Amino acid sequence: MLEVLLSIDVNEAFAAEKADQLTRERETRAAAKDHETSRISRFETAVAEGRMVQVGADSFRVTQGWDAGEVFTVNRDLATGQILEVVPNHGLDVNADGDALLYSAVPPWHSLGNVIPGGISDIDKVLELGGIDFLVDKVPAQYMWDGKLRTKPDSYITVRADTGDALGNVGRIYQQIQNRELFTFLENLVARHGVIWQSAGPLRGGRKVFVSMKVPQNVIVDPGGLDDQIELYVVVINSHDGLSSAQALVTPWRPVCGNTERFAVRDAVHRWDIRHTTGALSRIDEARHTLGLTIQYADQFAIEETALARTDLAIAEFHKLIDELWEPADPSDPTRTRNNDARRRDQLDAMFRAETERAGRTAYAAERVITDYLDHHAARRPARTLTEELGRDRALDVVRATAVLEGGDDKTKTNAHKWLMTLVRN
């Protein structure tokens, strides 16, 4: 399945937006006291307009823009409750000196970590600079009972070998994937050694680590015309806590903090789950096939998307595509069903007309619209218990993220691509 991405560099857009926010916050703090009211007003306006929602006593989550999902902490004066600053959370682990643990080939938006301009290929150095040069052991889970130490059958604890910190509870068949193994896996994945590493770092005390590299070949859609350049990264996110599989992703995001790690998963083009079992990292051919990391894939991707970009698509044909993907409501259907169908069509129609302003009235524009709609706009219904626990907005975010992570709409996206390609071939 071939998904369509924005040609803009999301990493640069995100970094620029974050840098602007931090600059404005510093300027505000340095401004005269009579500017205090306007500063608080901007923050409250963002909350009132739904651009930020409260997710904790003093934390707020952004709902729009390149940093949608980013969490901010509000620091207040303990005596008056007055807002002193709004701080974006990078979520990185820190060392004993309080320095953020991160290796990056480019300066991250939060200006933290160890930056090596242009990056390096030395795996050992990246492990050291990124703070992930530790091994993980698996030890039997034990407990005290009646003054004696007992071992729980088939139950183990993952432990950092350098600190002895417990990372998670796992079962008998769980096999640790060491951090260093991720680098070799990525080199083998792209059949290229000595690659330049883009970023690496730990999260949540090392319970999670990420490593990223740039896909060797950019994809250019409609060269000389639309010139949509798609720059992608290969990211491996390893979990040592037993709560999830490791994942290999092809994504437009270069992780440099806890939020961009989430964005990388959210916007992944392709994903391959790596179970913590013996030999998991040896299935390179399977991973290559799933992730599409071959020159043939890149060539085919560019050929097909360019063909779509050069295929005119009338609005009537776009409506046929909608009918192909979602069966039209019948006059005998309940009112609610007919209303939902009408709303979906109106929204897709509006999105298509907007996209044609940039990409023309083409099959490529139609595919972008379908992908964007499914990922960010399609109606979702969170379970009642989830809504009661998290609130409607957060529950909806969780449901949307789950749909993307689990590939719930992959079949619809694939069907859209296949249908549009029939127009090219005709």
Tab-separated table of C-alpha atoms in Angstrom:
chain	number	residue	atom	x	y	z
A	1	MET	CA	0.000	0.000	0.000
A	2	LEU	CA	1.383	3.381	-1.009
A	3	GLU	CA	0.485	6.362	1.132
A	4	VAL	CA	0.939	10.005	0.186
A	5	LEU	CA	2.876	12.388	2.406
A	6	LEU	CA	3.185	16.138	2.565
A	7	SER	CA	6.227	17.355	0.644
A	8	ILE	CA	7.075	19.814	3.420
A	9	ASP	CA	9.800	18.757	5.864
A	10	VAL	CA	7.745	18.168	9.005
A	11	ASN	CA	10.896	18.226	11.148
A	12	GLU	CA	11.836	21.732	9.998
A	13	ALA	CA	8.248	22.941	10.350
A	14	PHE	CA	7.974	21.515	13.853
A	15	ALA	CA	11.350	22.923	14.933
A	16	ALA	CA	10.512	26.364	13.542
A	17	GLU	CA	7.170	26.394	15.325
A	18	LYS	CA	8.723	25.293	18.623
A	19	ALA	CA	11.572	27.807	18.338
A	20	ASP	CA	9.064	30.569	17.685
A	21	GLN	CA	7.014	29.547	20.708
A	22	LEU	CA	10.078	29.517	22.965
A	23	THR	CA	11.296	32.861	21.614
A	24	ARG	CA	7.926	34.499	22.169
A	25	GLU	CA	7.789	33.060	25.674
A	26	ARG	CA	11.241	34.446	26.514
A	27	GLU	CA	10.321	37.826	25.054
A	28	THR	CA	7.121	37.831	27.039
A	29	ARG	CA	8.900	37.048	30.298
A	30	ALA	CA	11.398	39.850	29.616
A	31	ALA	CA	8.695	42.348	28.660
A	32	ALA	CA	7.252	44.953	30.961
A	33	LYS	CA	4.721	43.934	33.589
A	34	ASP	CA	1.879	45.581	31.693
A	35	HIS	CA	2.314	42.939	28.977
A	36	GLU	CA	1.393	40.201	31.442
A	37	THR	CA	-2.323	40.413	30.666
A	38	SER	CA	-1.806	39.904	26.915
A	39	ARG	CA	0.480	36.934	27.556
A	40	ILE	CA	-2.091	35.160	29.693
A	41	SER	CA	-4.791	36.159	27.234
A	42	ARG	CA	-2.989	34.423	24.332
A	43	PHE	CA	-2.709	31.212	26.302
A	44	GLU	CA	-6.328	31.349	27.462
A	45	THR	CA	-7.472	32.138	23.925
A	46	ALA	CA	-5.683	29.047	22.628
A	47	VAL	CA	-7.482	26.949	25.244
A	48	ALA	CA	-10.846	28.608	24.558
A	49	GLU	CA	-10.513	28.028	20.802
A	50	GLY	CA	-9.639	24.366	21.292
A	51	ARG	CA	-6.064	24.768	20.066
A	52	MET	CA	-4.934	23.498	23.471
A	53	VAL	CA	-6.840	21.195	25.820
A	54	GLN	CA	-6.177	20.519	29.479
A	55	VAL	CA	-4.956	16.991	30.215
A	56	GLY	CA	-3.791	17.470	33.803
A	57	ALA	CA	-3.804	19.926	36.662
A	58	ASP	CA	-1.084	22.058	35.028
A	59	SER	CA	-0.581	20.411	31.637
A	60	PHE	CA	-2.128	21.154	28.269
A	61	ARG	CA	-2.002	19.353	24.928
A	62	VAL	CA	-1.847	21.091	21.531
A	63	THR	CA	-4.588	20.005	19.115
A	64	GLN	CA	-3.529	21.785	15.912
A	65	GLY	CA	-0.386	22.515	13.908
A	66	TRP	CA	2.804	20.534	13.419
A	67	ASP	CA	3.083	19.991	17.157
A	68	ALA	CA	-0.411	18.543	17.569
A	69	GLY	CA	-0.115	16.155	20.498
A	70	GLU	CA	2.681	18.108	22.163
A	71	VAL	CA	2.176	18.525	25.906
A	72	PHE	CA	2.991	21.768	27.727
A	73	THR	CA	3.403	22.273	31.450
A	74	VAL	CA	2.162	25.492	33.005
A	75	ASN	CA	4.360	26.776	35.822
A	76	ARG	CA	2.495	29.003	38.277
A	77	ASP	CA	3.368	31.263	41.160
A	78	LEU	CA	2.683	29.125	44.248
A	79	ALA	CA	1.271	32.061	46.170
A	80	THR	CA	-0.935	33.672	43.530
A	81	GLY	CA	-1.499	30.884	40.990
A	82	GLN	CA	-0.363	33.300	38.273
A	83	ILE	CA	1.107	31.692	35.139
A	84	LEU	CA	4.858	32.259	34.972
A	85	GLU	CA	5.710	30.245	31.857
A	86	VAL	CA	4.418	27.552	29.518
A	87	VAL	CA	7.110	24.932	28.955
A	88	PRO	CA	7.059	22.346	26.150
A	89	ASN	CA	7.978	18.858	27.387
A	90	HIS	CA	10.810	17.100	25.554
A	91	GLY	CA	10.368	13.881	27.566
A	92	LEU	CA	14.005	12.818	27.225
A	93	ASP	CA	15.924	10.996	29.931
A	94	VAL	CA	18.652	12.986	31.684
A	95	ASN	CA	21.983	11.982	33.218
A	96	ALA	CA	23.235	12.601	36.754
A	97	ASP	CA	24.221	16.153	35.804
A	98	GLY	CA	20.726	16.912	34.509
A	99	ASP	CA	21.787	16.923	30.838
A	100	ALA	CA	19.337	15.453	28.307
A	101	LEU	CA	20.417	12.151	26.770
A	102	LEU	CA	20.180	12.473	23.002
A	103	TYR	CA	22.375	12.144	19.926
A	104	SER	CA	21.267	14.144	16.916
A	105	ALA	CA	22.719	14.998	13.511
A	106	VAL	CA	20.837	18.321	13.533
A	107	PRO	CA	20.119	20.808	16.342
A	108	PRO	CA	16.792	19.753	17.917
A	109	TRP	CA	14.098	22.303	18.690
A	110	HIS	CA	14.716	22.032	22.439
A	111	SER	CA	18.479	22.716	22.018
A	112	LEU	CA	19.320	19.732	24.239
A	113	GLY	CA	21.516	16.676	23.877
A	114	ASN	CA	24.719	15.994	21.944
A	115	VAL	CA	24.588	17.438	18.441
A	116	ILE	CA	27.089	16.303	15.800
A	117	PRO	CA	26.367	18.510	12.738
A	118	GLY	CA	25.902	16.293	9.714
A	119	GLY	CA	25.924	13.159	11.861
A	120	ILE	CA	28.413	10.330	12.273
A	121	SER	CA	28.552	6.660	11.317
A	122	ASP	CA	30.346	5.447	14.463
A	123	ILE	CA	27.822	3.173	16.200
A	124	ASP	CA	29.717	3.063	19.484
A	125	LYS	CA	29.943	6.855	19.631
A	126	VAL	CA	26.231	7.245	18.905
A	127	LEU	CA	25.400	4.747	21.655
A	128	GLU	CA	27.532	6.771	24.077
A	129	LEU	CA	26.277	10.218	23.016
A	130	GLY	CA	22.676	9.050	22.932
A	131	GLY	CA	22.868	7.535	26.394
A	132	ILE	CA	21.794	4.083	25.213
A	133	ASP	CA	25.116	2.253	25.624
A	134	PHE	CA	23.685	-0.166	28.161
A	135	LEU	CA	22.761	-3.835	28.049
A	136	VAL	CA	19.493	-5.328	29.280
A	137	ASP	CA	19.411	-8.546	31.311
A	138	LYS	CA	16.455	-10.833	32.002
A	139	VAL	CA	16.365	-12.158	35.566
A	140	PRO	CA	13.830	-14.392	37.366
A	141	ALA	CA	11.073	-12.593	39.242
A	142	GLN	CA	11.366	-13.319	42.952
A	143	TYR	CA	9.415	-12.428	46.059
A	144	MET	CA	9.611	-12.871	49.824
A	145	TRP	CA	7.155	-15.191	51.542
A	146	ASP	CA	7.303	-16.297	55.135
A	147	GLY	CA	10.864	-15.085	55.391
A	148	LYS	CA	12.018	-17.049	52.358
A	149	LEU	CA	12.877	-15.888	48.833
A	150	ARG	CA	10.732	-17.592	46.206
A	151	THR	CA	10.912	-17.548	42.413
A	152	LYS	CA	7.768	-16.997	40.381
A	153	PRO	CA	7.539	-19.641	37.605
A	154	ASP	CA	7.897	-18.374	34.005
A	155	SER	CA	8.069	-14.761	35.146
A	156	TYR	CA	11.058	-12.493	34.625
A	157	ILE	CA	12.142	-8.884	35.029
A	158	THR	CA	14.145	-6.915	32.472
A	159	VAL	CA	16.952	-4.990	34.176
A	160	ARG	CA	19.460	-2.377	33.044
A	161	ALA	CA	22.868	-4.010	33.420
A	162	ASP	CA	24.558	-0.678	34.177
A	163	THR	CA	22.244	0.572	36.935
A	164	GLY	CA	20.247	-2.462	38.048
A	165	ASP	CA	17.012	-0.538	37.431
A	166	ALA	CA	14.001	-2.744	36.688
A	167	LEU	CA	12.419	-1.942	33.326
A	168	GLY	CA	9.467	-4.329	33.086
A	169	ASN	CA	7.883	-7.719	33.670
A	170	VAL	CA	8.159	-10.285	30.881
A	171	GLY	CA	7.453	-13.949	30.205
A	172	ARG	CA	9.557	-17.003	29.491
A	173	ILE	CA	9.793	-16.614	25.701
A	174	TYR	CA	10.664	-12.908	25.835
A	175	GLN	CA	14.085	-12.259	24.315
A	176	GLN	CA	15.927	-9.002	24.927
A	177	ILE	CA	16.826	-6.934	21.864
A	178	GLN	CA	19.991	-5.079	22.820
A	179	ASN	CA	20.302	-1.447	21.799
A	180	ARG	CA	23.422	-2.027	19.752
A	181	GLU	CA	21.643	-4.696	17.712
A	182	LEU	CA	19.282	-2.044	16.344
A	183	PHE	CA	22.123	-0.371	14.449
A	184	THR	CA	23.229	-3.582	12.783
A	185	PHE	CA	19.609	-4.379	11.964
A	186	LEU	CA	19.146	-1.001	10.235
A	187	GLU	CA	22.407	-1.341	8.300
A	188	ASN	CA	21.381	-4.788	7.098
A	189	LEU	CA	17.888	-3.533	6.326
A	190	VAL	CA	19.117	-1.020	3.762
A	191	ALA	CA	22.085	-3.217	2.732
A	192	ARG	CA	24.441	-0.339	3.445
A	193	HIS	CA	27.036	-0.169	6.203
A	194	GLY	CA	28.616	2.950	7.607
A	195	VAL	CA	25.364	4.918	7.311
A	196	ILE	CA	25.021	8.345	8.899
A	197	TRP	CA	22.871	8.098	12.004
A	198	GLN	CA	20.268	10.823	12.449
A	199	SER	CA	19.217	10.486	16.083
A	200	ALA	CA	19.245	8.136	19.060
A	201	GLY	CA	18.107	8.398	22.647
A	202	PRO	CA	16.271	6.841	25.602
A	203	LEU	CA	12.830	7.565	27.071
A	204	ARG	CA	11.260	6.677	30.417
A	205	GLY	CA	14.463	5.559	32.102
A	206	GLY	CA	15.535	3.486	29.115
A	207	ARG	CA	12.294	1.553	28.923
A	208	LYS	CA	12.132	2.793	25.358
A	209	VAL	CA	14.954	3.762	23.005
A	210	PHE	CA	14.898	5.087	19.448
A	211	VAL	CA	17.420	5.055	16.619
A	212	SER	CA	16.883	6.717	13.242
A	213	MET	CA	18.584	7.012	9.879
A	214	LYS	CA	17.604	8.708	6.651
A	215	VAL	CA	16.237	6.585	3.823
A	216	PRO	CA	19.082	6.605	1.278
A	217	GLN	CA	16.893	7.725	-1.618
A	218	ASN	CA	14.353	10.533	-1.676
A	219	VAL	CA	11.181	10.063	-3.682
A	220	ILE	CA	10.195	12.865	-6.050
A	221	VAL	CA	6.624	12.873	-7.317
A	222	ASP	CA	6.036	14.502	-10.721
A	223	PRO	CA	9.604	15.739	-11.413
A	224	GLY	CA	9.622	19.069	-13.219
A	225	GLY	CA	5.963	19.561	-12.402
A	226	LEU	CA	4.582	19.336	-8.904
A	227	ASP	CA	8.040	18.275	-7.621
A	228	ASP	CA	6.730	16.855	-4.346
A	229	GLN	CA	9.850	15.581	-2.595
A	230	ILE	CA	9.301	12.974	0.070
A	231	GLU	CA	12.144	12.699	2.567
A	232	LEU	CA	11.764	9.712	4.840
A	233	TYR	CA	13.530	8.183	7.819
A	234	VAL	CA	13.846	4.633	9.056
A	235	VAL	CA	13.235	4.514	12.786
A	236	VAL	CA	13.483	1.592	15.164
A	237	ILE	CA	11.759	2.037	18.515
A	238	ASN	CA	12.757	-0.634	20.998
A	239	SER	CA	10.818	-1.418	24.150
A	240	HIS	CA	12.460	-3.017	27.181
A	241	ASP	CA	9.397	-2.917	29.455
A	242	GLY	CA	7.506	-5.894	28.012
A	243	LEU	CA	4.485	-3.745	27.191
A	244	SER	CA	4.923	-3.621	23.422
A	245	SER	CA	6.834	-5.032	20.490
A	246	ALA	CA	9.753	-3.195	19.005
A	247	GLN	CA	8.840	-1.432	15.769
A	248	ALA	CA	10.639	-0.506	12.572
A	249	LEU	CA	9.025	2.454	10.814
A	250	VAL	CA	9.345	4.402	7.602
A	251	THR	CA	8.251	7.881	8.608
A	252	PRO	CA	8.736	11.566	7.772
A	253	TRP	CA	9.748	12.263	11.400
A	254	ARG	CA	13.264	12.266	12.832
A	255	PRO	CA	12.733	11.520	16.564
A	256	VAL	CA	14.543	13.918	18.901
A	257	CYS	CA	12.190	13.855	21.903
A	258	GLY	CA	9.248	12.019	23.425
A	259	ASN	CA	6.739	13.882	21.282
A	260	THR	CA	8.466	13.393	17.936
A	261	GLU	CA	8.861	9.717	18.817
A	262	ARG	CA	5.058	9.559	19.075
A	263	PHE	CA	4.670	11.548	15.842
A	264	ALA	CA	6.992	9.106	14.046
A	265	VAL	CA	4.705	6.228	15.000
A	266	ARG	CA	1.548	8.226	14.262
A	267	ASP	CA	2.581	9.217	10.726
A	268	ALA	CA	4.465	6.072	9.710
A	269	VAL	CA	4.160	5.155	6.037
A	270	HIS	CA	5.054	1.536	6.689
A	271	ARG	CA	5.580	-0.371	9.907
A	272	TRP	CA	7.046	-3.748	10.849
A	273	ASP	CA	6.552	-5.154	14.334
A	274	ILE	CA	9.531	-6.924	15.888
A	275	ARG	CA	8.501	-9.387	18.560
A	276	HIS	CA	10.948	-9.988	21.383
A	277	THR	CA	11.667	-13.581	20.421
A	278	THR	CA	14.789	-15.453	19.382
A	279	GLY	CA	15.890	-14.561	15.848
A	280	ALA	CA	13.473	-11.647	15.497
A	281	LEU	CA	16.096	-9.354	13.965
A	282	SER	CA	17.273	-11.984	11.491
A	283	ARG	CA	14.161	-11.763	9.316
A	284	ILE	CA	15.656	-8.996	7.177
A	285	ASP	CA	14.003	-10.045	3.910
A	286	GLU	CA	10.577	-9.992	5.524
A	287	ALA	CA	11.250	-6.570	7.007
A	288	ARG	CA	12.484	-5.211	3.670
A	289	HIS	CA	9.360	-6.450	1.940
A	290	THR	CA	7.035	-4.998	4.554
A	291	LEU	CA	8.817	-1.657	4.823
A	292	GLY	CA	9.351	-1.367	1.088
A	293	LEU	CA	13.008	-0.435	1.498
A	294	THR	CA	14.353	-1.377	-1.925
A	295	ILE	CA	15.365	0.712	-4.903
A	296	GLN	CA	12.594	-1.012	-6.834
A	297	TYR	CA	10.075	0.169	-4.268
A	298	ALA	CA	11.286	3.771	-4.444
A	299	ASP	CA	11.253	3.694	-8.237
A	300	GLN	CA	7.792	2.136	-8.368
A	301	PHE	CA	6.467	4.551	-5.750
A	302	ALA	CA	7.706	7.540	-7.764
A	303	ILE	CA	6.380	6.119	-11.038
A	304	GLU	CA	2.888	5.418	-9.711
A	305	GLU	CA	2.496	8.653	-7.752
A	306	THR	CA	3.817	10.686	-10.700
A	307	ALA	CA	1.306	8.956	-12.948
A	308	LEU	CA	-1.476	9.889	-10.525
A	309	ALA	CA	-0.206	13.487	-10.413
A	310	ARG	CA	-0.456	13.649	-14.224
A	311	THR	CA	-3.903	12.085	-14.435
A	312	ASP	CA	-6.785	14.546	-14.487
A	313	LEU	CA	-9.702	13.672	-12.276
A	314	ALA	CA	-13.099	15.280	-12.676
A	315	ILE	CA	-15.176	15.885	-9.571
A	316	ALA	CA	-17.655	13.289	-10.844
A	317	GLU	CA	-14.884	10.680	-10.868
A	318	PHE	CA	-13.902	11.644	-7.343
A	319	HIS	CA	-17.504	11.004	-6.324
A	320	LYS	CA	-17.281	7.575	-7.981
A	321	LEU	CA	-14.198	6.865	-5.864
A	322	ILE	CA	-16.135	7.783	-2.727
A	323	ASP	CA	-18.922	5.405	-3.780
A	324	GLU	CA	-16.338	2.684	-4.338
A	325	LEU	CA	-14.866	3.090	-0.865
A	326	TRP	CA	-18.083	3.754	1.070
A	327	GLU	CA	-21.365	2.285	-0.099
A	328	PRO	CA	-23.815	5.166	-0.658
A	329	ALA	CA	-26.694	5.429	1.786
A	330	ASP	CA	-30.013	4.117	0.546
A	331	PRO	CA	-33.212	6.207	0.859
A	332	SER	CA	-34.596	3.439	3.056
A	333	ASP	CA	-31.659	3.698	5.497
A	334	PRO	CA	-32.187	5.336	8.905
A	335	THR	CA	-31.927	9.119	8.999
A	336	ARG	CA	-28.739	8.962	11.022
A	337	THR	CA	-27.058	6.752	8.419
A	338	ARG	CA	-28.088	9.066	5.578
A	339	ASN	CA	-26.920	12.149	7.492
A	340	ASN	CA	-23.536	10.585	8.273
A	341	ASP	CA	-23.110	9.653	4.620
A	342	ALA	CA	-23.945	13.202	3.526
A	343	ARG	CA	-21.537	14.735	6.019
A	344	ARG	CA	-18.705	12.471	4.898
A	345	ARG	CA	-19.311	13.323	1.244
A	346	ASP	CA	-19.468	17.043	1.938
A	347	GLN	CA	-16.236	16.944	3.923
A	348	LEU	CA	-14.383	14.889	1.309
A	349	ASP	CA	-15.704	17.207	-1.389
A	350	ALA	CA	-14.423	20.281	0.453
A	351	MET	CA	-11.050	18.661	1.129
A	352	PHE	CA	-10.661	17.678	-2.538
A	353	ARG	CA	-11.485	21.159	-3.779
A	354	ALA	CA	-8.941	22.625	-1.334
A	355	GLU	CA	-6.215	20.159	-2.306
A	356	THR	CA	-6.715	20.822	-6.029
A	357	GLU	CA	-5.594	24.402	-5.406
A	358	ARG	CA	-2.101	23.026	-4.804
A	359	ALA	CA	-1.877	19.719	-6.632
A	360	GLY	CA	-4.401	20.302	-9.417
A	361	ARG	CA	-7.578	18.335	-10.037
A	362	THR	CA	-5.691	15.048	-10.274
A	363	ALA	CA	-5.808	11.470	-9.060
A	364	TYR	CA	-2.823	12.314	-6.845
A	365	ALA	CA	-4.822	15.027	-5.087
A	366	ALA	CA	-7.663	12.545	-4.584
A	367	GLU	CA	-5.347	9.982	-2.976
A	368	ARG	CA	-3.915	12.598	-0.623
A	369	VAL	CA	-7.419	13.580	0.432
A	370	ILE	CA	-8.529	10.003	1.130
A	371	THR	CA	-5.407	9.323	3.220
A	372	ASP	CA	-5.730	12.572	5.170
A	373	TYR	CA	-9.435	11.995	5.789
A	374	LEU	CA	-8.929	8.472	7.124
A	375	ASP	CA	-6.012	9.450	9.358
A	376	HIS	CA	-7.357	12.682	10.801
A	377	HIS	CA	-11.025	13.305	10.048
A	378	ALA	CA	-12.988	10.056	9.752
A	379	ALA	CA	-15.671	9.616	12.401
A	380	ARG	CA	-14.604	7.443	15.339
A	381	ARG	CA	-16.633	6.310	18.306
A	382	PRO	CA	-14.592	5.733	21.489
A	383	ALA	CA	-15.881	3.149	23.943
A	384	ARG	CA	-18.008	4.631	26.709
A	385	THR	CA	-15.594	3.496	29.407
A	386	LEU	CA	-12.675	5.163	27.588
A	387	THR	CA	-14.623	8.401	27.242
A	388	GLU	CA	-15.549	8.359	30.915
A	389	GLU	CA	-11.934	7.767	31.890
A	390	LEU	CA	-10.180	10.245	29.579
A	391	GLY	CA	-12.844	12.662	28.409
A	392	ARG	CA	-14.248	12.831	24.888
A	393	ASP	CA	-11.345	14.648	23.173
A	394	ARG	CA	-8.564	12.494	24.636
A	395	ALA	CA	-10.563	9.299	24.048
A	396	LEU	CA	-11.063	10.288	20.412
A	397	ASP	CA	-7.320	10.921	20.032
A	398	VAL	CA	-6.578	7.478	21.461
A	399	VAL	CA	-9.009	5.786	19.068
A	400	ARG	CA	-7.579	7.640	16.061
A	401	ALA	CA	-4.001	6.814	17.072
A	402	THR	CA	-4.918	3.160	17.558
A	403	ALA	CA	-6.498	3.006	14.093
A	404	VAL	CA	-3.315	4.382	12.531
A	405	LEU	CA	-0.993	2.169	14.606
A	406	GLU	CA	-2.948	-0.992	13.855
A	407	GLY	CA	-3.449	-0.151	10.191
A	408	GLY	CA	-7.222	-0.294	10.499
A	409	ASP	CA	-7.717	1.762	7.333
A	410	ASP	CA	-4.917	0.230	5.278
A	411	LYS	CA	-7.350	-1.781	3.158
A	412	THR	CA	-9.402	1.306	2.289
A	413	LYS	CA	-6.243	3.249	1.383
A	414	THR	CA	-5.015	0.368	-0.770
A	415	ASN	CA	-8.374	0.112	-2.541
A	416	ALA	CA	-8.286	3.854	-3.240
A	417	HIS	CA	-4.809	3.588	-4.745
A	418	LYS	CA	-5.751	0.598	-6.908
A	419	TRP	CA	-8.942	2.282	-8.133
A	420	LEU	CA	-7.107	5.480	-9.044
A	421	MET	CA	-4.388	3.513	-10.841
A	422	THR	CA	-7.058	2.007	-13.110
A	423	LEU	CA	-7.689	5.548	-14.401
A	424	VAL	CA	-3.992	5.869	-15.217
A	425	ARG	CA	-3.944	2.595	-17.103
A	426	ASN	CA	-7.052	3.540	-19.058
